Short mmCIF file of C-alpha atoms (C1' of nucleotides) in Angstrom, two decimals:
data_model
loop_
_atom_site.label_atom_id
_atom_site.label_comp_id
_atom_site.label_asym_id
_atom_site.label_seq_id
_atom_site.Cartn_x
_atom_site.Cartn_y
_atom_site.Cartn_z
CA MET A 1 135.79 -11.30 43.06
CA PRO A 2 134.94 -14.23 43.52
CA ASN A 3 131.07 -14.04 42.38
CA ARG A 4 127.48 -16.15 43.38
CA LEU A 5 126.05 -17.99 40.15
CA THR A 6 122.94 -17.22 39.95
CA ARG A 7 119.50 -18.09 39.28
CA ASP A 8 120.39 -17.39 35.97
CA PHE A 9 123.10 -19.51 35.60
CA TYR A 10 121.47 -22.97 36.19
CA ILE A 11 118.09 -22.40 34.74
CA ARG A 12 118.37 -23.25 31.30
CA THR A 13 117.15 -25.88 28.83
CA ASP A 14 120.23 -27.48 27.64
CA VAL A 15 121.50 -29.11 30.49
CA VAL A 16 125.17 -30.51 28.26
CA GLN A 17 126.12 -26.09 27.87
CA VAL A 18 125.41 -26.23 31.32
CA ALA A 19 127.98 -29.54 32.54
CA ARG A 20 130.61 -27.52 30.01
CA ASP A 21 129.60 -23.96 31.67
CA LEU A 22 131.02 -25.18 34.63
CA LEU A 23 134.51 -26.15 34.14
CA GLY A 24 136.48 -22.95 35.98
CA LYS A 25 134.00 -22.79 38.16
CA VAL A 26 134.65 -22.85 42.08
CA LEU A 27 132.54 -25.03 44.08
CA VAL A 28 132.60 -24.09 47.79
CA THR A 29 131.31 -25.43 51.24
CA ARG A 30 131.39 -23.69 54.34
CA PHE A 31 130.34 -26.52 57.47
CA ASP A 32 130.51 -25.48 61.38
CA GLY A 33 132.67 -21.82 59.69
CA ILE A 34 135.75 -24.31 57.56
CA THR A 35 135.89 -23.47 54.45
CA THR A 36 136.87 -25.71 51.22
CA ALA A 37 136.84 -24.99 47.63
CA GLY A 38 137.80 -26.29 44.40
CA MET A 39 137.73 -25.49 40.57
CA ILE A 40 135.82 -28.07 39.17
CA THR A 41 137.72 -29.96 36.56
CA GLU A 42 135.26 -32.84 35.75
CA THR A 43 131.66 -32.50 34.81
CA GLU A 44 129.37 -34.85 33.14
CA ALA A 45 125.30 -34.11 31.97
CA TYR A 46 122.70 -35.82 32.93
CA ARG A 47 118.95 -35.46 31.38
CA ALA A 48 115.21 -36.91 31.92
CA PRO A 49 112.92 -38.01 30.31
CA ASP A 50 115.21 -39.48 27.00
CA ASP A 51 118.90 -40.33 28.97
CA ARG A 52 118.37 -43.55 30.34
CA ALA A 53 121.29 -43.31 32.22
CA CYS A 54 119.35 -40.67 34.39
CA HIS A 55 117.68 -41.88 37.37
CA ALA A 56 114.98 -39.70 36.26
CA TYR A 57 114.18 -41.91 33.03
CA GLY A 58 110.88 -41.28 31.61
CA ASN A 59 110.14 -38.93 33.80
CA ARG A 60 110.48 -41.08 36.61
CA ARG A 61 109.35 -39.94 40.38
CA THR A 62 110.25 -40.98 42.80
CA ALA A 63 111.27 -39.89 46.39
CA ARG A 64 115.00 -40.16 45.48
CA THR A 65 115.15 -38.36 42.06
CA GLU A 66 112.62 -35.86 43.75
CA VAL A 67 114.42 -33.26 43.82
CA MET A 68 116.02 -33.19 40.77
CA PHE A 69 112.17 -32.07 39.52
CA GLN A 70 112.68 -29.06 41.13
CA GLU A 71 113.72 -25.69 39.63
CA GLY A 72 116.98 -25.61 39.27
CA GLY A 73 119.95 -24.27 40.82
CA SER A 74 119.81 -26.84 43.99
CA ALA A 75 122.14 -30.05 45.23
CA TYR A 76 120.94 -33.11 44.05
CA ILE A 77 122.69 -35.38 46.18
CA TYR A 78 122.76 -39.56 46.67
CA LEU A 79 124.66 -43.25 47.39
CA CYS A 80 126.25 -44.62 45.21
CA TYR A 81 127.89 -48.15 45.98
CA GLY A 82 126.89 -48.18 49.72
CA ILE A 83 130.02 -45.26 50.46
CA HIS A 84 129.92 -42.66 48.13
CA HIS A 85 128.15 -39.33 48.02
CA LEU A 86 128.13 -38.10 44.36
CA PHE A 87 127.27 -34.82 43.87
CA ASN A 88 125.34 -33.39 41.32
CA VAL A 89 124.05 -29.53 40.23
CA VAL A 90 119.93 -29.35 39.31
CA THR A 91 119.91 -27.67 36.64
CA ALA A 92 116.89 -26.33 33.64
CA PRO A 93 112.87 -25.49 35.19
CA GLU A 94 110.11 -27.18 36.88
CA ASP A 95 110.01 -30.74 36.42
CA GLN A 96 112.37 -30.50 34.01
CA ALA A 97 114.63 -33.05 35.26
CA HIS A 98 118.72 -32.18 34.65
CA ALA A 99 120.66 -32.45 36.71
CA VAL A 100 125.38 -32.68 36.38
CA LEU A 101 127.09 -34.50 38.35
CA ILE A 102 130.64 -32.81 39.57
CA ARG A 103 133.56 -36.10 38.62
CA ALA A 104 136.62 -33.79 40.09
CA ILE A 105 138.58 -30.28 40.93
CA GLU A 106 141.48 -28.93 42.23
CA PRO A 107 141.92 -28.25 45.59
CA ILE A 108 142.43 -24.61 46.37
CA SER A 109 141.31 -24.02 49.64
CA GLY A 110 141.27 -25.68 52.90
CA LEU A 111 143.77 -28.47 52.09
CA GLU A 112 144.47 -29.38 55.59
CA TYR A 113 140.50 -30.10 55.92
CA MET A 114 140.41 -31.62 53.24
CA TYR A 115 143.14 -34.30 54.60
CA GLN A 116 141.10 -35.05 57.88
CA ARG A 117 138.43 -35.64 55.33
CA ARG A 118 139.86 -37.64 54.01
CA ASN A 119 141.55 -39.49 56.16
CA LEU A 120 144.55 -39.11 53.78
CA SER A 121 148.99 -38.94 54.99
CA VAL A 122 150.39 -35.06 53.76
CA LYS A 123 152.26 -36.59 52.41
CA ALA A 124 149.40 -38.23 49.93
CA ALA A 125 149.28 -36.34 46.16
CA PRO A 126 146.24 -33.60 45.71
CA GLU A 127 144.97 -34.93 43.68
CA ARG A 128 144.52 -37.88 45.75
CA LEU A 129 141.88 -35.27 47.61
CA THR A 130 139.34 -34.66 45.07
CA THR A 131 139.83 -36.80 41.67
CA GLY A 132 136.35 -38.58 41.33
CA PRO A 133 132.76 -37.75 42.65
CA GLY A 134 133.27 -39.50 45.94
CA ALA A 135 136.27 -38.37 46.29
CA LEU A 136 135.20 -34.82 45.92
CA SER A 137 131.96 -34.85 48.02
CA GLN A 138 134.35 -36.17 51.12
CA ALA A 139 136.81 -33.43 51.01
CA LEU A 140 133.82 -31.21 50.96
CA GLY A 141 131.60 -32.17 53.38
CA LEU A 142 129.09 -33.10 51.32
CA HIS A 143 126.89 -35.01 52.05
CA THR A 144 123.29 -37.19 50.48
CA SER A 145 121.58 -35.34 53.68
CA GLN A 146 122.27 -32.53 52.01
CA THR A 147 120.01 -33.34 49.29
CA GLY A 148 117.90 -30.18 47.90
CA GLN A 149 120.01 -28.30 49.32
CA SER A 150 119.18 -24.40 48.17
CA LEU A 151 123.25 -23.41 45.50
CA LEU A 152 121.33 -20.04 45.42
CA ASP A 153 120.24 -19.24 49.06
CA PRO A 154 122.54 -17.13 50.67
CA ASN A 155 123.15 -18.61 54.02
CA SER A 156 123.96 -21.55 52.20
CA PRO A 157 126.34 -23.82 53.05
CA VAL A 158 127.27 -24.97 50.32
CA TRP A 159 127.61 -22.97 46.72
CA ILE A 160 129.21 -22.09 43.25
CA GLU A 161 131.45 -19.04 42.25
CA GLU A 162 132.82 -17.12 38.43
CA HIS A 163 136.62 -16.44 39.69
CA GLY A 164 136.50 -15.07 36.04
CA GLN A 165 138.69 -18.43 34.92
CA GLU A 166 138.07 -17.88 30.72
CA LEU A 167 138.53 -21.43 29.38
CA GLN A 168 138.61 -21.17 25.38
CA PRO A 169 136.33 -24.14 23.35
CA ASP A 170 139.76 -26.08 22.59
CA ALA A 171 140.70 -26.26 26.41
CA ILE A 172 137.49 -28.31 26.95
CA ALA A 173 137.35 -32.46 25.77
CA ALA A 174 134.89 -34.07 25.55
CA GLY A 175 134.12 -38.34 25.17
CA THR A 176 131.83 -40.64 27.04
CA ARG A 177 130.31 -40.46 30.29
CA ILE A 178 132.32 -43.23 33.07
CA GLY A 179 130.35 -45.92 34.43
CA VAL A 180 127.03 -45.85 32.70
CA GLY A 181 127.36 -48.89 30.76
CA TYR A 182 123.73 -49.93 31.69
CA ALA A 183 122.25 -46.89 29.37
CA GLY A 184 122.19 -48.39 25.82
CA THR A 185 122.48 -46.34 23.03
CA CYS A 186 122.98 -43.65 25.42
CA ALA A 187 126.57 -44.55 27.22
CA ALA A 188 127.83 -43.70 23.37
CA TRP A 189 126.67 -39.40 23.67
CA GLU A 190 130.05 -36.89 24.81
CA TRP A 191 128.15 -35.65 27.87
CA ARG A 192 131.56 -35.60 30.17
CA PHE A 193 133.24 -32.84 29.77
CA TRP A 194 136.26 -31.77 31.47
CA ILE A 195 140.36 -29.55 30.97
CA ARG A 196 141.84 -30.82 28.80
CA GLY A 197 145.39 -31.46 30.16
CA SER A 198 144.40 -30.77 34.16
CA ARG A 199 146.43 -32.85 36.22
CA PHE A 200 142.66 -33.42 37.82
CA VAL A 201 140.95 -35.64 36.06
CA ARG A 202 140.67 -39.76 36.41
CA ARG A 203 140.46 -41.00 33.50
CA ARG A 204 141.57 -39.00 30.20
"C1'" DC B 1 109.17 -58.78 52.38
"C1'" DA B 2 113.45 -60.52 49.48
"C1'" DA B 3 116.34 -59.24 46.26
"C1'" DA B 4 118.99 -56.59 43.08
"C1'" DC B 5 121.87 -52.76 41.46
"C1'" DG B 6 124.79 -49.01 40.62
"C1'" DA B 7 127.03 -42.49 38.16
"C1'" DT B 8 133.55 -45.53 42.70
"C1'" DC B 9 136.75 -46.04 45.77
"C1'" DG B 10 141.76 -48.04 46.83
"C1'" DG B 11 144.36 -52.06 48.09
"C1'" DC B 12 146.27 -55.65 45.93
"C1'" DT B 13 148.91 -58.01 42.10
"C1'" DG C 1 144.59 -54.37 35.62
"C1'" DC C 2 141.13 -57.01 38.31
"C1'" DC C 3 138.21 -57.68 42.93
"C1'" DG C 4 135.75 -56.73 46.61
"C1'" DA C 5 133.47 -54.02 50.15
"C1'" DT C 6 128.58 -51.78 51.13
"C1'" DC C 7 124.06 -50.28 51.78
"C1'" DG C 8 120.04 -47.10 50.48
"C1'" DT C 9 117.00 -47.60 46.71
"C1'" DT C 10 113.98 -49.96 43.98
"C1'" DT C 11 111.15 -53.06 42.25
"C1'" DG C 12 109.06 -56.91 42.00
"C1'" DC C 13 107.10 -61.40 44.37
#
DNA sequence: CAAACGATCGGCT
DNA sequence: GCCGATCGTTTGC
């Protein structure tokens, strides 16, 4: 029943719409036979060249941002604050550096492995597993070394599925992105989306 | 080559 | 609610 998202989903020119559409989809990893998965509950859109909060602002190409200029359908994973591995989905046709940051998921399977990877007691609330972009990457075993990994390749250890979860427009809330105060007027853009009422969202 | 800076988290008050 | 940790990336000298 679960269907893997295909090129058509990722290769669209409106990254803000893709960020909305990713809510309710299921992010899955399978490393060394260990499968972990969770439903996406919170996202943020980033878009070069005009968005100052985007690492590829002004279409700046560096070794790190090069992945974002590729055709949509792969992962952009980078290190934040020297500690946290933040997972993004690259979207849009080649040369349009657009990406969606996955900020939170609701755990669905492999919770026991998530507790291990997060180094949390089983008594800890499940919200602590995957709420927050650094936390969910750790829970799913995602790492900067996997940046550029395809989400479309049938052999990929990372992909996103459709589970037939229908979200009505009023089930989606929008607000400003977190931690981008340095981005001037772009900081006011409401390009952060979350499932209204979800317990698996960091700041409501 | 040196230095500043984060798309954060968790512990402590 | 506040604050410090921590290091790869980037930019400037």
